Every structure is written in structure tokens, then in C-alpha cells.
Amino acid sequence: DVVVPTAHCQYTLMQASTKGVVRVLPRFLLQTPGRCAYKIPLKSLLPKMGATGLRALLIKEPHLNEGELRDIYLEAQRHISQVFIHAEHPSAFSISENIHISSPFSHGGAPAGWAGFERLAEFRQMCPGILGVSCNSLSEVGHAFDADADYVTLSSTWLSGVDEGNQDSSVFLGLKRLRQIQEAQRTNRRKNEAESGDIFG
């Protein structure tokens, strides 16, 4: 497991494999801001992102129509090795093999009908590539990995990572809690490996 920073004050807890299938996961994942006004069109920024050496991009642009999203996705693939689409967009699964899903307990950002982690196994079957899930707690991390998610993002680490006006301090993880979740997940994986004899956990 590796903890790396991502955009919007999130941190990622990586899982290196799913049921013995080794997947190459990005060590750094940049997320587009979504719904924000760009001074430069997003499509024009993609070559510049690739030129910096960026290897993984999560496109979260739910306001685009399917044609616009597909166009940006295809352009991103020309410059960046791994491109993900956030499942908040209804056409995400039909465009990309790599999908990212928000926690069912977050405010929006999840597929229609996504009421709880019980549907995550279904989404795993729909996603032939890499599947990522946004989480806010250790229990959510466990649910995500139990359903064979390849990685999770944890947020919000900093106060600025929460939507403006949200003063609920319980959603702020902080670095100490982030490390606790990481270590707990490592312990769980070691236990599973010892019990199953599977080096992939």
C-alpha cells in the first residue's frame, strides 16, 4: 500500500492487485476540478499535462454531454498513459475501462441508484479496467477492497478539501487519521495473506 497525494486535498491508499490479477496503478493521480470555469479549455491543457510527465488523469466533468466527454477522453489518451472517468457522468462506463466512484455516503458524485456499498461488486463486474472508490473512513476502505476495488482515495485531509460552507469537522481526516487508516489496511492485508496463503492478499 502506498499513500500519495492527489488533487483537491485527497490522499490515495493503493491496493496492488485484485484476486491475483496484478494491475499497474498510478502513484500520482490528478483529478480535473469539474464544473469549474477554465481560463484555458481543458482539451488544450491535456498536451501540457502529458508534457509534464503526468501518467494518470481522472476526468470528473459531469456537466459535459457524452460526445464532449468522449472527445476529451480520447485526447487525454493521446498524451497520458492512464485515463479514468468519474462515474458521476452517466456515460462513464461506456467510454472508459478505468472508472472512479464516489462513496455512497458523499454528496453526489456516484452513479444513479448507488445507495450503498452493496452495489460495488456490480460495478466491479462492469469495469474491466482499474476501479477506484472515494472513501471517508476505514470502514468504507474495507467495504471497497472487499468488493475488489483496485485503489481508494481518502478525503478530506485538509479543511480546504471540503466544499465551501461545510463546517462538519468530522469529515476532516488529518494526517494522523490518514496514517492510522493506512496502517490498519496494511494489517488487514497481512492477515488475509497469512490466512489464504495468497501473496496478493
CSV table of C-alpha atoms in Angstrom, one decimal:
chain,number,residue,atom,x,y,z
A,1,ASP,CA,0.0,0.0,0.0
A,2,VAL,CA,1.2,3.5,-0.8
A,3,VAL,CA,-0.2,6.8,0.2
A,4,VAL,CA,0.3,9.5,-2.4
A,5,PRO,CA,-1.2,13.0,-2.7
A,6,THR,CA,-3.9,13.7,-5.3
A,7,ALA,CA,-5.8,16.8,-6.3
A,8,HIS,CA,-8.4,18.5,-4.1
A,9,CYS,CA,-6.6,17.6,-0.8
A,10,GLN,CA,-7.3,13.9,-1.1
A,11,TYR,CA,-4.8,11.1,-0.5
A,12,THR,CA,-4.8,7.7,-2.2
A,13,LEU,CA,-4.4,4.3,-0.5
A,14,MET,CA,-3.3,1.9,-3.2
A,15,GLN,CA,-4.1,-1.8,-3.4
A,16,ALA,CA,-1.6,-3.5,-5.7
A,17,SER,CA,-3.9,-6.3,-7.0
A,18,THR,CA,-7.4,-7.8,-7.2
A,19,LYS,CA,-7.8,-11.5,-6.7
A,20,GLY,CA,-4.4,-12.4,-8.1
A,21,VAL,CA,-4.8,-10.1,-11.1
A,22,VAL,CA,-1.9,-7.6,-11.0
A,23,ARG,CA,-2.8,-4.2,-12.1
A,24,VAL,CA,-0.4,-1.3,-12.8
A,25,LEU,CA,-1.7,1.6,-10.6
A,26,PRO,CA,-0.7,5.2,-10.8
A,27,ARG,CA,1.4,6.6,-8.0
A,28,PHE,CA,0.0,10.0,-8.6
A,29,LEU,CA,-3.5,10.7,-9.9
A,30,LEU,CA,-4.6,14.2,-11.0
A,31,GLN,CA,-8.3,14.9,-10.9
A,32,THR,CA,-9.8,17.6,-13.1
A,33,PRO,CA,-11.8,20.1,-11.0
A,34,GLY,CA,-15.2,19.6,-12.8
A,35,ARG,CA,-17.8,22.3,-13.3
A,36,CYS,CA,-15.1,25.0,-12.8
A,37,ALA,CA,-14.5,27.6,-15.3
A,38,TYR,CA,-11.2,27.0,-17.1
A,39,LYS,CA,-9.2,30.0,-18.2
A,40,ILE,CA,-7.8,27.6,-20.9
A,41,PRO,CA,-10.1,24.9,-22.3
A,42,LEU,CA,-9.5,21.5,-20.7
A,43,LYS,CA,-8.8,19.9,-24.1
A,44,SER,CA,-6.0,22.4,-24.7
A,45,LEU,CA,-4.4,21.6,-21.3
A,46,LEU,CA,-4.1,17.9,-21.9
A,47,PRO,CA,-0.9,18.0,-24.1
A,48,LYS,CA,0.7,20.3,-21.5
A,49,MET,CA,-0.2,17.8,-18.7
A,50,GLY,CA,1.4,15.0,-20.7
A,51,ALA,CA,4.5,17.1,-21.3
A,52,THR,CA,5.0,17.4,-17.6
A,53,GLY,CA,5.3,13.6,-17.3
A,54,LEU,CA,1.8,13.1,-15.8
A,55,ARG,CA,0.9,9.4,-16.2
A,56,ALA,CA,-2.6,9.3,-14.8
A,57,LEU,CA,-5.6,11.6,-15.0
A,58,LEU,CA,-9.1,11.3,-13.5
A,59,ILE,CA,-11.6,13.2,-15.6
A,60,LYS,CA,-14.5,14.5,-13.5
A,61,GLU,CA,-16.6,16.6,-15.8
A,62,PRO,CA,-20.3,15.6,-15.2
A,63,HIS,CA,-21.7,18.7,-16.9
A,64,LEU,CA,-20.3,17.6,-20.3
A,65,ASN,CA,-22.5,15.7,-22.8
A,66,GLU,CA,-21.4,12.3,-23.9
A,67,GLY,CA,-19.8,13.5,-27.1
A,68,GLU,CA,-17.8,16.2,-25.4
A,69,LEU,CA,-16.6,13.8,-22.6
A,70,ARG,CA,-15.6,11.1,-25.2
A,71,ASP,CA,-13.7,13.7,-27.2
A,72,ILE,CA,-11.7,14.8,-24.1
A,73,TYR,CA,-11.1,11.2,-23.1
A,74,LEU,CA,-9.7,10.3,-26.5
A,75,GLU,CA,-7.5,13.4,-26.5
A,76,ALA,CA,-6.3,12.6,-23.0
A,77,GLN,CA,-5.3,9.1,-24.0
A,78,ARG,CA,-3.0,10.6,-26.7
A,79,HIS,CA,-0.9,12.3,-24.0
A,80,ILE,CA,-1.4,10.4,-20.7
A,81,SER,CA,-0.9,6.7,-20.1
A,82,GLN,CA,-3.8,6.0,-17.8
A,83,VAL,CA,-7.1,7.9,-18.1
A,84,PHE,CA,-10.0,7.4,-15.7
A,85,ILE,CA,-13.6,8.8,-15.8
A,86,HIS,CA,-15.6,9.6,-12.8
A,87,ALA,CA,-18.8,7.6,-12.6
A,88,GLU,CA,-20.8,10.7,-11.8
A,89,HIS,CA,-21.1,11.0,-15.5
A,90,PRO,CA,-23.9,8.6,-16.8
A,91,SER,CA,-21.8,7.6,-19.8
A,92,ALA,CA,-18.6,6.8,-17.8
A,93,PHE,CA,-18.8,3.0,-18.1
A,94,SER,CA,-19.5,3.2,-21.9
A,95,ILE,CA,-16.4,5.4,-22.5
A,96,SER,CA,-13.7,4.2,-20.3
A,97,GLU,CA,-12.5,0.9,-18.9
A,98,ASN,CA,-11.0,2.7,-15.9
A,99,ILE,CA,-13.6,4.1,-13.5
A,100,HIS,CA,-13.7,6.1,-10.3
A,101,ILE,CA,-16.7,6.1,-8.0
A,102,SER,CA,-17.5,8.3,-5.0
A,103,SER,CA,-18.5,7.0,-1.7
A,104,PRO,CA,-22.3,6.3,-1.4
A,105,PHE,CA,-22.2,8.5,1.7
A,106,SER,CA,-20.7,11.5,0.0
A,107,HIS,CA,-22.7,14.4,-1.5
A,108,GLY,CA,-23.4,13.3,-5.1
A,109,GLY,CA,-20.7,12.0,-7.4
A,110,ALA,CA,-22.0,8.5,-7.6
A,111,PRO,CA,-23.9,6.5,-10.3
A,112,ALA,CA,-27.6,6.6,-10.3
A,113,GLY,CA,-29.1,4.2,-7.7
A,114,TRP,CA,-25.8,4.0,-5.8
A,115,ALA,CA,-27.2,3.8,-2.3
A,116,GLY,CA,-24.6,1.7,-0.6
A,117,PHE,CA,-21.5,-0.5,-0.9
A,118,GLU,CA,-23.7,-3.5,-1.8
A,119,ARG,CA,-23.7,-2.3,-5.5
A,120,LEU,CA,-19.9,-2.0,-5.6
A,121,ALA,CA,-19.5,-5.7,-6.7
A,122,GLU,CA,-21.8,-5.0,-9.6
A,123,PHE,CA,-19.7,-2.0,-10.6
A,124,ARG,CA,-16.6,-4.2,-10.4
A,125,GLN,CA,-18.2,-6.5,-13.0
A,126,MET,CA,-19.0,-3.6,-15.2
A,127,CYS,CA,-15.4,-2.2,-15.0
A,128,PRO,CA,-12.8,-4.4,-16.9
A,129,GLY,CA,-10.0,-2.0,-16.1
A,130,ILE,CA,-9.0,-0.2,-12.9
A,131,LEU,CA,-11.7,0.6,-10.4
A,132,GLY,CA,-11.2,3.3,-7.7
A,133,VAL,CA,-13.5,4.4,-4.9
A,134,SER,CA,-13.6,7.6,-2.8
A,135,CYS,CA,-13.8,6.8,0.9
A,136,ASN,CA,-14.0,8.8,4.1
A,137,SER,CA,-13.3,6.2,6.8
A,138,LEU,CA,-11.6,2.9,7.5
A,139,SER,CA,-14.9,1.0,7.3
A,140,GLU,CA,-15.5,2.4,3.8
A,141,VAL,CA,-12.0,1.4,2.8
A,142,GLY,CA,-12.7,-2.2,3.9
A,143,HIS,CA,-16.0,-2.3,2.0
A,144,ALA,CA,-14.3,-1.0,-1.1
A,145,PHE,CA,-11.5,-3.5,-1.0
A,146,ASP,CA,-13.9,-6.4,-0.1
A,147,ALA,CA,-15.6,-5.7,-3.4
A,148,ASP,CA,-12.2,-5.8,-5.2
A,149,ALA,CA,-11.6,-2.1,-5.8
A,150,ASP,CA,-8.1,-1.6,-7.0
A,151,TYR,CA,-7.5,1.6,-5.0
A,152,VAL,CA,-9.3,4.1,-2.9
A,153,THR,CA,-8.9,7.8,-2.3
A,154,LEU,CA,-9.3,9.2,1.2
A,155,SER,CA,-10.5,12.7,1.9
A,156,SER,CA,-10.8,15.3,3.1
A,157,THR,CA,-7.4,15.6,4.7
A,158,TRP,CA,-7.4,19.4,5.0
A,159,LEU,CA,-10.1,21.9,5.8
A,160,SER,CA,-9.8,23.3,2.3
A,161,GLY,CA,-10.7,20.0,0.8
A,162,VAL,CA,-14.3,20.2,1.9
A,163,ASP,CA,-17.0,22.1,0.0
A,164,GLU,CA,-17.3,25.7,1.0
A,165,GLY,CA,-19.7,26.2,3.8
A,166,ASN,CA,-19.4,22.7,5.2
A,167,GLN,CA,-18.3,23.1,8.8
A,168,ASP,CA,-18.7,19.5,9.9
A,169,SER,CA,-15.2,18.8,11.4
A,170,SER,CA,-15.9,15.0,11.4
A,171,VAL,CA,-15.2,14.8,7.7
A,172,PHE,CA,-11.6,16.1,8.1
A,173,LEU,CA,-9.3,13.2,8.4
A,174,GLY,CA,-6.0,14.9,9.1
A,175,LEU,CA,-2.6,13.3,8.6
A,176,LYS,CA,-2.7,11.3,11.9
A,177,ARG,CA,-6.0,9.6,11.0
A,178,LEU,CA,-4.8,9.1,7.4
A,179,ARG,CA,-1.8,7.2,8.7
A,180,GLN,CA,-4.0,5.1,11.1
A,181,ILE,CA,-6.2,4.0,8.2
A,182,GLN,CA,-3.2,3.2,6.1
A,183,GLU,CA,-1.6,1.1,8.9
A,184,ALA,CA,-4.9,-0.7,9.7
A,185,GLN,CA,-5.4,-1.6,6.0
A,186,ARG,CA,-1.8,-2.9,5.8
A,187,THR,CA,-2.5,-5.1,8.9
A,188,ASN,CA,-5.7,-6.4,7.4
A,189,ARG,CA,-3.9,-7.3,4.2
A,190,ARG,CA,-1.1,-9.1,6.0
A,191,LYS,CA,-3.7,-11.1,8.0
A,192,ASN,CA,-5.6,-12.1,4.8
A,193,GLU,CA,-2.4,-13.1,3.1
A,194,ALA,CA,-1.4,-15.3,6.1
A,195,GLU,CA,-4.8,-17.0,6.2
A,196,SER,CA,-5.1,-17.6,2.5
A,197,GLY,CA,-1.5,-18.1,1.5
A,198,ASP,CA,-2.2,-15.8,-1.4
A,199,ILE,CA,0.6,-13.3,-1.9
A,200,PHE,CA,-1.8,-10.9,-3.5
A,201,GLY,CA,-4.0,-10.7,-0.3
